[in-house]
mmCIF file of C-alpha atoms in Angstrom:
data_model
loop_
_atom_site.group_PDB
_atom_site.id
_atom_site.type_symbol
_atom_site.label_atom_id
_atom_site.label_comp_id
_atom_site.label_asym_id
_atom_site.label_seq_id
_atom_site.Cartn_x
_atom_site.Cartn_y
_atom_site.Cartn_z
ATOM 1 C CA MET A 6 94.555 137.834 106.222
ATOM 2 C CA ALA A 7 95.203 135.210 103.558
ATOM 3 C CA LEU A 8 96.215 131.844 104.983
ATOM 4 C CA ASN A 9 98.678 129.419 103.440
ATOM 5 C CA ILE A 10 97.082 126.037 104.097
ATOM 6 C CA MET A 11 98.560 122.557 103.911
ATOM 7 C CA ILE A 12 96.280 119.552 103.444
ATOM 8 C CA VAL A 13 97.736 116.197 104.489
ATOM 9 C CA ASP A 14 95.747 113.103 103.463
ATOM 10 C CA ASP A 15 96.638 109.954 101.570
ATOM 11 C CA SER A 16 93.472 110.208 99.481
ATOM 12 C CA PRO A 17 93.792 112.593 96.507
ATOM 13 C CA VAL A 18 90.014 112.921 96.256
ATOM 14 C CA MET A 19 89.750 113.815 99.946
ATOM 15 C CA ARG A 20 92.391 116.511 99.482
ATOM 16 C CA THR A 21 90.302 117.864 96.601
ATOM 17 C CA PHE A 22 87.205 117.807 98.778
ATOM 18 C CA ILE A 23 88.866 119.635 101.654
ATOM 19 C CA ARG A 24 90.252 122.244 99.288
ATOM 20 C CA LYS A 25 86.762 122.753 97.898
ATOM 21 C CA VAL A 26 85.249 122.990 101.378
ATOM 22 C CA VAL A 27 87.826 125.570 102.421
ATOM 23 C CA GLY A 28 86.705 127.602 99.420
ATOM 24 C CA LEU A 29 83.066 127.305 100.497
ATOM 25 C CA THR A 30 83.857 128.636 103.959
ATOM 26 C CA GLY A 31 84.856 132.023 102.565
ATOM 27 C CA LEU A 32 88.281 131.858 104.193
ATOM 28 C CA GLU A 33 90.875 133.900 102.354
ATOM 29 C CA VAL A 34 93.531 131.487 101.106
ATOM 30 C CA GLY A 35 96.945 132.515 99.880
ATOM 31 C CA GLU A 36 98.388 129.154 98.858
ATOM 32 C CA PHE A 37 97.379 125.500 99.108
ATOM 33 C CA CYS A 38 99.979 122.792 99.620
ATOM 34 C CA GLU A 39 99.154 119.101 99.587
ATOM 35 C CA ALA A 40 100.939 116.037 100.909
ATOM 36 C CA GLY A 41 100.026 112.364 100.936
ATOM 37 C CA ASP A 42 101.450 111.666 104.380
ATOM 38 C CA GLY A 43 103.409 113.148 107.236
ATOM 39 C CA ARG A 44 106.758 112.617 105.586
ATOM 40 C CA GLY A 45 105.678 114.554 102.507
ATOM 41 C CA ALA A 46 104.276 117.285 104.729
ATOM 42 C CA LEU A 47 107.560 117.759 106.576
ATOM 43 C CA LYS A 48 109.410 117.903 103.280
ATOM 44 C CA LEU A 49 107.117 120.640 101.964
ATOM 45 C CA LEU A 50 107.477 122.605 105.200
ATOM 46 C CA GLU A 51 111.184 122.985 104.488
ATOM 47 C CA ASP A 52 110.362 125.298 101.579
ATOM 48 C CA HIS A 53 106.873 126.666 102.205
ATOM 49 C CA TRP A 54 105.534 129.083 104.789
ATOM 50 C CA ILE A 55 102.350 127.477 106.131
ATOM 51 C CA ASP A 56 99.807 129.102 108.430
ATOM 52 C CA LEU A 57 97.534 126.120 109.002
ATOM 53 C CA ILE A 58 97.786 122.335 108.603
ATOM 54 C CA LEU A 59 94.743 120.122 108.070
ATOM 55 C CA THR A 60 95.742 116.500 108.540
ATOM 56 C CA ASP A 61 94.263 113.030 108.494
ATOM 57 C CA ILE A 62 95.473 110.442 111.002
ATOM 58 C CA ASN A 63 95.763 107.110 109.192
ATOM 59 C CA MET A 64 98.333 107.545 106.426
ATOM 60 C CA PRO A 65 101.200 105.416 105.093
ATOM 61 C CA GLN A 66 104.885 106.213 105.694
ATOM 62 C CA MET A 67 104.108 108.666 108.510
ATOM 63 C CA ASN A 68 100.702 108.999 110.141
ATOM 64 C CA GLY A 69 99.079 112.054 111.700
ATOM 65 C CA GLU A 70 100.202 111.231 115.226
ATOM 66 C CA GLU A 71 103.841 111.015 114.237
ATOM 67 C CA LEU A 72 103.511 114.196 112.191
ATOM 68 C CA LEU A 73 102.260 116.014 115.273
ATOM 69 C CA ARG A 74 105.159 114.682 117.343
ATOM 70 C CA ARG A 75 107.673 115.845 114.734
ATOM 71 C CA LEU A 76 106.068 119.287 114.513
ATOM 72 C CA GLU A 77 106.068 119.699 118.286
ATOM 73 C CA SER A 78 109.735 118.760 118.494
ATOM 74 C CA ASN A 79 110.722 121.391 115.912
ATOM 75 C CA GLU A 80 111.148 124.938 117.221
ATOM 76 C CA LEU A 81 110.369 126.429 113.822
ATOM 77 C CA LEU A 82 107.255 124.359 113.203
ATOM 78 C CA ARG A 83 105.614 123.800 116.570
ATOM 79 C CA ASN A 84 103.565 127.005 116.428
ATOM 80 C CA ILE A 85 101.797 126.117 113.191
ATOM 81 C CA PRO A 86 98.191 125.317 114.170
ATOM 82 C CA VAL A 87 97.129 121.787 113.228
ATOM 83 C CA ILE A 88 93.519 120.711 112.797
ATOM 84 C CA VAL A 89 92.940 116.968 112.579
ATOM 85 C CA VAL A 90 90.293 115.859 110.070
ATOM 86 C CA SER A 91 89.447 112.205 110.644
ATOM 87 C CA THR A 92 86.721 109.574 110.541
ATOM 88 C CA ASP A 93 87.701 108.550 114.071
ATOM 89 C CA SER A 94 85.476 110.477 116.477
ATOM 90 C CA SER A 95 86.228 108.414 119.583
ATOM 91 C CA SER A 96 86.944 110.528 122.640
ATOM 92 C CA GLY A 97 90.188 108.644 123.285
ATOM 93 C CA ARG A 98 91.581 109.490 119.873
ATOM 94 C CA ILE A 99 90.535 113.114 120.091
ATOM 95 C CA GLU A 100 92.163 113.468 123.507
ATOM 96 C CA ARG A 101 95.348 111.834 122.256
ATOM 97 C CA MET A 102 95.674 114.108 119.254
ATOM 98 C CA MET A 103 94.984 117.233 121.314
ATOM 99 C CA ALA A 104 97.572 116.077 123.855
ATOM 100 C CA LEU A 105 100.084 115.737 120.994
ATOM 101 C CA GLY A 106 99.525 119.370 120.092
ATOM 102 C CA ALA A 107 96.573 119.510 117.718
ATOM 103 C CA ARG A 108 94.667 122.771 118.098
ATOM 104 C CA GLY A 109 91.438 121.449 116.628
ATOM 105 C CA TYR A 110 89.653 118.276 115.588
ATOM 106 C CA ILE A 111 86.948 117.762 112.968
ATOM 107 C CA SER A 112 85.237 114.404 112.600
ATOM 108 C CA LYS A 113 84.179 113.254 109.147
ATOM 109 C CA PRO A 114 81.497 113.685 107.941
ATOM 110 C CA PHE A 115 81.338 117.416 108.512
ATOM 111 C CA PHE A 116 79.551 120.460 107.166
ATOM 112 C CA PRO A 117 81.759 123.225 105.736
ATOM 113 C CA GLN A 118 80.654 125.483 108.598
ATOM 114 C CA ALA A 119 82.357 123.137 111.075
ATOM 115 C CA LEU A 120 85.696 123.795 109.407
ATOM 116 C CA ARG A 121 85.097 127.526 109.321
ATOM 117 C CA ASP A 122 84.108 127.534 112.995
ATOM 118 C CA GLU A 123 87.217 125.584 113.979
ATOM 119 C CA VAL A 124 89.543 127.862 112.005
ATOM 120 C CA GLY A 125 87.774 130.907 113.391
ATOM 121 C CA ARG A 126 88.159 129.601 116.944
ATOM 122 C CA ILE A 127 91.885 129.015 116.464
ATOM 123 C CA PHE A 128 92.788 132.239 114.732
ATOM 124 C CA GLY A 129 90.328 134.295 116.682
ATOM 125 C CA ALA A 130 92.085 133.278 119.859
ATOM 126 C CA ALA A 131 95.570 134.056 118.415
ATOM 127 C CA MET B 18 72.023 95.208 120.299
ATOM 128 C CA ASN B 19 69.386 93.935 117.866
ATOM 129 C CA GLU B 20 69.193 93.995 114.099
ATOM 130 C CA LEU B 21 66.439 96.659 114.110
ATOM 131 C CA ASN B 22 68.737 99.083 115.884
ATOM 132 C CA LEU B 23 71.571 98.291 113.476
ATOM 133 C CA ASP B 24 69.309 98.879 110.482
ATOM 134 C CA ARG B 25 68.337 102.255 111.893
ATOM 135 C CA MET B 26 71.971 103.087 112.615
ATOM 136 C CA ILE B 27 72.923 102.282 109.023
ATOM 137 C CA ILE B 28 70.166 104.567 107.761
ATOM 138 C CA GLU B 29 71.252 107.366 110.098
ATOM 139 C CA ALA B 30 74.910 106.969 109.113
ATOM 140 C CA ALA B 31 74.039 107.008 105.403
ATOM 141 C CA ASP B 32 71.885 110.111 105.912
ATOM 142 C CA ALA B 33 74.680 111.949 107.715
ATOM 143 C CA VAL B 34 77.507 111.027 105.344
ATOM 144 C CA LEU B 35 75.595 111.543 102.104
ATOM 145 C CA GLU B 36 74.148 114.879 103.175
ATOM 146 C CA THR B 37 77.301 116.460 104.578
ATOM 147 C CA MET B 38 80.008 115.146 102.277
ATOM 148 C CA PHE B 39 78.207 114.214 99.069
ATOM 149 C CA PHE B 40 75.390 116.775 98.974
ATOM 150 C CA ALA B 41 72.954 113.927 98.352
ATOM 151 C CA GLU B 42 70.341 112.011 100.255
ATOM 152 C CA PRO B 43 69.096 108.433 100.360
ATOM 153 C CA LEU B 44 65.705 108.293 98.634
ATOM 154 C CA GLY B 45 64.336 105.122 100.174
ATOM 155 C CA PRO B 46 64.613 101.506 98.997
ATOM 156 C CA PRO B 47 65.596 101.014 95.348
ATOM 157 C CA SER B 48 62.801 100.098 92.967
ATOM 158 C CA GLU B 49 64.883 97.379 91.301
ATOM 159 C CA PRO B 50 66.355 94.213 92.791
ATOM 160 C CA ARG B 51 70.132 94.406 93.328
ATOM 161 C CA GLU B 52 70.869 91.886 90.609
ATOM 162 C CA ASP B 53 69.142 94.116 88.025
ATOM 163 C CA MET B 54 71.050 97.266 88.877
ATOM 164 C CA GLY B 55 74.000 96.639 86.578
ATOM 165 C CA PRO B 56 77.714 96.870 87.314
ATOM 166 C CA VAL B 57 78.811 97.986 90.765
ATOM 167 C CA LEU B 58 81.873 99.309 92.557
ATOM 168 C CA GLN B 59 82.520 97.768 95.973
ATOM 169 C CA ALA B 60 84.779 98.559 98.890
ATOM 170 C CA ARG B 61 85.224 97.215 102.390
ATOM 171 C CA VAL B 62 86.660 98.512 105.653
ATOM 172 C CA LYS B 63 87.545 96.178 108.493
ATOM 173 C CA PHE B 64 87.412 97.394 112.065
ATOM 174 C CA THR B 65 88.534 96.055 115.407
ATOM 175 C CA GLY B 66 86.969 96.765 118.749
ATOM 176 C CA LYS B 67 84.028 95.514 120.731
ATOM 177 C CA PRO B 68 82.710 94.075 118.470
ATOM 178 C CA SER B 69 84.978 93.703 115.429
ATOM 179 C CA GLY B 70 83.792 93.233 111.895
ATOM 180 C CA ASN B 71 83.646 94.901 108.536
ATOM 181 C CA LEU B 72 81.496 97.241 106.532
ATOM 182 C CA ARG B 73 81.003 96.798 102.810
ATOM 183 C CA VAL B 74 79.598 99.328 100.377
ATOM 184 C CA SER B 75 78.262 98.396 96.983
ATOM 185 C CA LEU B 76 77.477 101.284 94.644
ATOM 186 C CA THR B 77 76.126 101.095 91.118
ATOM 187 C CA VAL B 78 78.456 102.723 88.602
ATOM 188 C CA SER B 79 75.863 105.417 87.901
ATOM 189 C CA GLY B 80 75.612 106.055 91.634
ATOM 190 C CA ALA B 81 79.384 106.178 91.986
ATOM 191 C CA ARG B 82 79.633 108.685 89.153
ATOM 192 C CA PHE B 83 76.892 110.838 90.675
ATOM 193 C CA LEU B 84 78.383 110.841 94.178
ATOM 194 C CA ALA B 85 81.938 111.348 92.920
ATOM 195 C CA ALA B 86 80.868 114.372 90.895
ATOM 196 C CA ASN B 87 79.176 115.879 93.952
ATOM 197 C CA PHE B 88 82.093 115.051 96.232
ATOM 198 C CA MET B 89 84.726 116.549 94.006
ATOM 199 C CA GLY B 90 82.686 119.395 92.583
ATOM 200 C CA GLU B 91 83.404 118.183 89.061
ATOM 201 C CA ASP B 92 81.291 117.364 86.045
ATOM 202 C CA GLU B 93 80.542 113.639 85.750
ATOM 203 C CA SER B 94 82.026 113.536 82.271
ATOM 204 C CA THR B 95 85.468 114.586 83.541
ATOM 205 C CA LEU B 96 85.773 111.896 86.221
ATOM 206 C CA THR B 97 88.277 109.102 85.800
ATOM 207 C CA SER B 98 87.712 105.503 86.831
ATOM 208 C CA ASP B 99 90.437 105.911 89.429
ATOM 209 C CA GLN B 100 88.741 108.934 90.978
ATOM 210 C CA MET B 101 85.440 107.078 91.202
ATOM 211 C CA LYS B 102 87.121 104.168 92.967
ATOM 212 C CA GLN B 103 88.816 106.536 95.412
ATOM 213 C CA VAL B 104 85.497 108.194 96.177
ATOM 214 C CA VAL B 105 83.840 104.809 96.810
ATOM 215 C CA SER B 106 86.715 104.015 99.188
ATOM 216 C CA GLU B 107 86.235 107.317 101.020
ATOM 217 C CA LEU B 108 82.478 106.789 101.224
ATOM 218 C CA THR B 109 83.061 103.352 102.746
ATOM 219 C CA ASN B 110 85.622 104.765 105.176
ATOM 220 C CA MET B 111 83.284 107.503 106.398
ATOM 221 C CA LEU B 112 80.234 105.261 106.610
ATOM 222 C CA CYS B 113 82.244 102.763 108.630
ATOM 223 C CA GLY B 114 83.628 105.388 111.012
ATOM 224 C CA THR B 115 80.198 106.938 111.523
ATOM 225 C CA LEU B 116 78.436 103.619 112.000
ATOM 226 C CA VAL B 117 81.049 102.050 114.276
ATOM 227 C CA SER B 118 80.981 105.188 116.452
ATOM 228 C CA LYS B 119 77.261 104.572 116.922
ATOM 229 C CA VAL B 120 77.648 100.837 117.558
ATOM 230 C CA GLN B 121 80.595 101.233 119.938
ATOM 231 C CA SER B 122 79.724 104.618 121.382
ATOM 232 C CA ASN B 123 82.098 104.540 124.366
ATOM 233 C CA GLU B 124 84.616 101.943 123.250
ATOM 234 C CA PRO B 125 87.849 102.556 121.344
ATOM 235 C CA PHE B 126 88.057 101.075 117.888
ATOM 236 C CA ASP B 127 90.453 101.010 114.963
ATOM 237 C CA LEU B 128 89.544 101.241 111.305
ATOM 238 C CA GLY B 129 91.557 99.520 108.633
ATOM 239 C CA SER B 130 92.270 101.085 105.275
ATOM 240 C CA PRO B 131 89.517 100.794 102.688
ATOM 241 C CA GLU B 132 90.032 97.971 100.208
ATOM 242 C CA LEU B 133 88.383 97.849 96.837
ATOM 243 C CA LEU B 134 86.627 94.592 96.063
ATOM 244 C CA ALA B 135 86.076 92.948 92.712
ATOM 245 C CA ALA B 136 82.703 93.850 91.267
ATOM 246 C CA CYS B 137 81.787 90.181 91.266
ATOM 247 C CA HIS B 138 82.646 89.768 94.969
ATOM 248 C CA PRO B 139 79.575 88.002 96.308
ATOM 249 C CA PRO B 140 77.648 89.561 99.186
ATOM 250 C CA SER B 141 78.910 86.828 101.446
ATOM 251 C CA SER B 142 81.466 84.132 100.856
ATOM 252 C CA ARG B 143 83.063 81.491 103.008
ATOM 253 C CA SER B 144 85.824 83.860 104.025
ATOM 254 C CA ASP B 145 83.405 86.627 105.014
ATOM 255 C CA LEU B 146 81.520 87.104 108.214
ATOM 256 C CA ALA B 147 77.789 86.535 108.129
ATOM 257 C CA VAL B 148 75.731 89.607 107.300
ATOM 258 C CA THR B 149 74.456 91.213 110.476
ATOM 259 C CA ALA B 150 72.541 94.093 108.915
ATOM 260 C CA GLN B 151 72.075 95.465 105.422
ATOM 261 C CA GLN B 152 70.275 98.417 103.886
ATOM 262 C CA SER B 153 69.869 99.502 100.277
ATOM 263 C CA PHE B 154 69.083 103.048 99.180
ATOM 264 C CA ALA B 155 68.053 104.590 95.907
ATOM 265 C CA LEU B 156 69.995 107.742 95.042
ATOM 266 C CA GLU B 157 69.209 110.513 92.599
ATOM 267 C CA ALA B 158 71.212 108.334 90.213
ATOM 268 C CA GLY B 159 71.869 104.661 90.920
ATOM 269 C CA ALA B 160 71.753 102.852 94.229
ATOM 270 C CA LEU B 161 73.846 102.170 97.328
ATOM 271 C CA THR B 162 73.925 99.067 99.526
ATOM 272 C CA VAL B 163 75.578 99.101 102.946
ATOM 273 C CA THR B 164 76.348 95.763 104.569
ATOM 274 C CA LEU B 165 77.534 95.398 108.149
ATOM 275 C CA CYS B 166 79.135 92.177 109.324
ATOM 276 C CA LEU B 167 79.978 91.739 113.009
ATOM 277 C CA GLU B 168 82.042 89.008 114.565
ATOM 278 C CA PRO B 169 80.082 86.963 117.058
ATOM 279 C CA THR B 170 80.722 88.125 120.618
ATOM 280 C CA PRO B 171 82.117 85.405 122.897
#
């Protein structure tokens, strides 16, 4: 099953990296969408069918926490799995993001296999 | 916490970040003194917690080009100056997050956004905190210096 994946990160080079890593995992990808922050992500979701969101936390305009809150409050969007990809690996942050509705969390730095394992865990359980 | 532990933590953080995200490895101390390594790109990330401080990364241009090419999966010749600066910022961000997680293993902390520094920004100036720990690494191309500055604990 090909996944339409959205990458949300304010760093263009990090979005490129994540796209490359997704390719290395062997996951079948239908379409990539990219946004620089939560606001841009919500805008793209108005017109694109997305199966998975990979999001950073610290972003301008709208950060990852607020993005999760907005997704959870939207009946049409709340079932899209979200994996947080962040440098913050503190247990408090991880717990907070999972409580907001994130289905997975990957701490940077990470091997490509970690992303594949997390996606496999989420979609394998679906 | 003593400086020996911080030096080891910097080495471990550099190992982890370079290997996983940049497909590179630190090769030991550089053979040249820092002042002979040529132009550098520098970035800094400030963090708050227990303790607070900042982490600064100084990367020779050749090192930045090498790491950026690995990070982005592109040929070095196609990289723009802007891309190289963004990669240095990301490297600094990840090194800081990894290192601060080790230093403050059970304490919450917040990372600021990476800020690029002028190439001539001195290792320490009146406005900077004193250097707490510093390590320099040779890379396959160029060299990397990681400097950790911690605020004195009350």
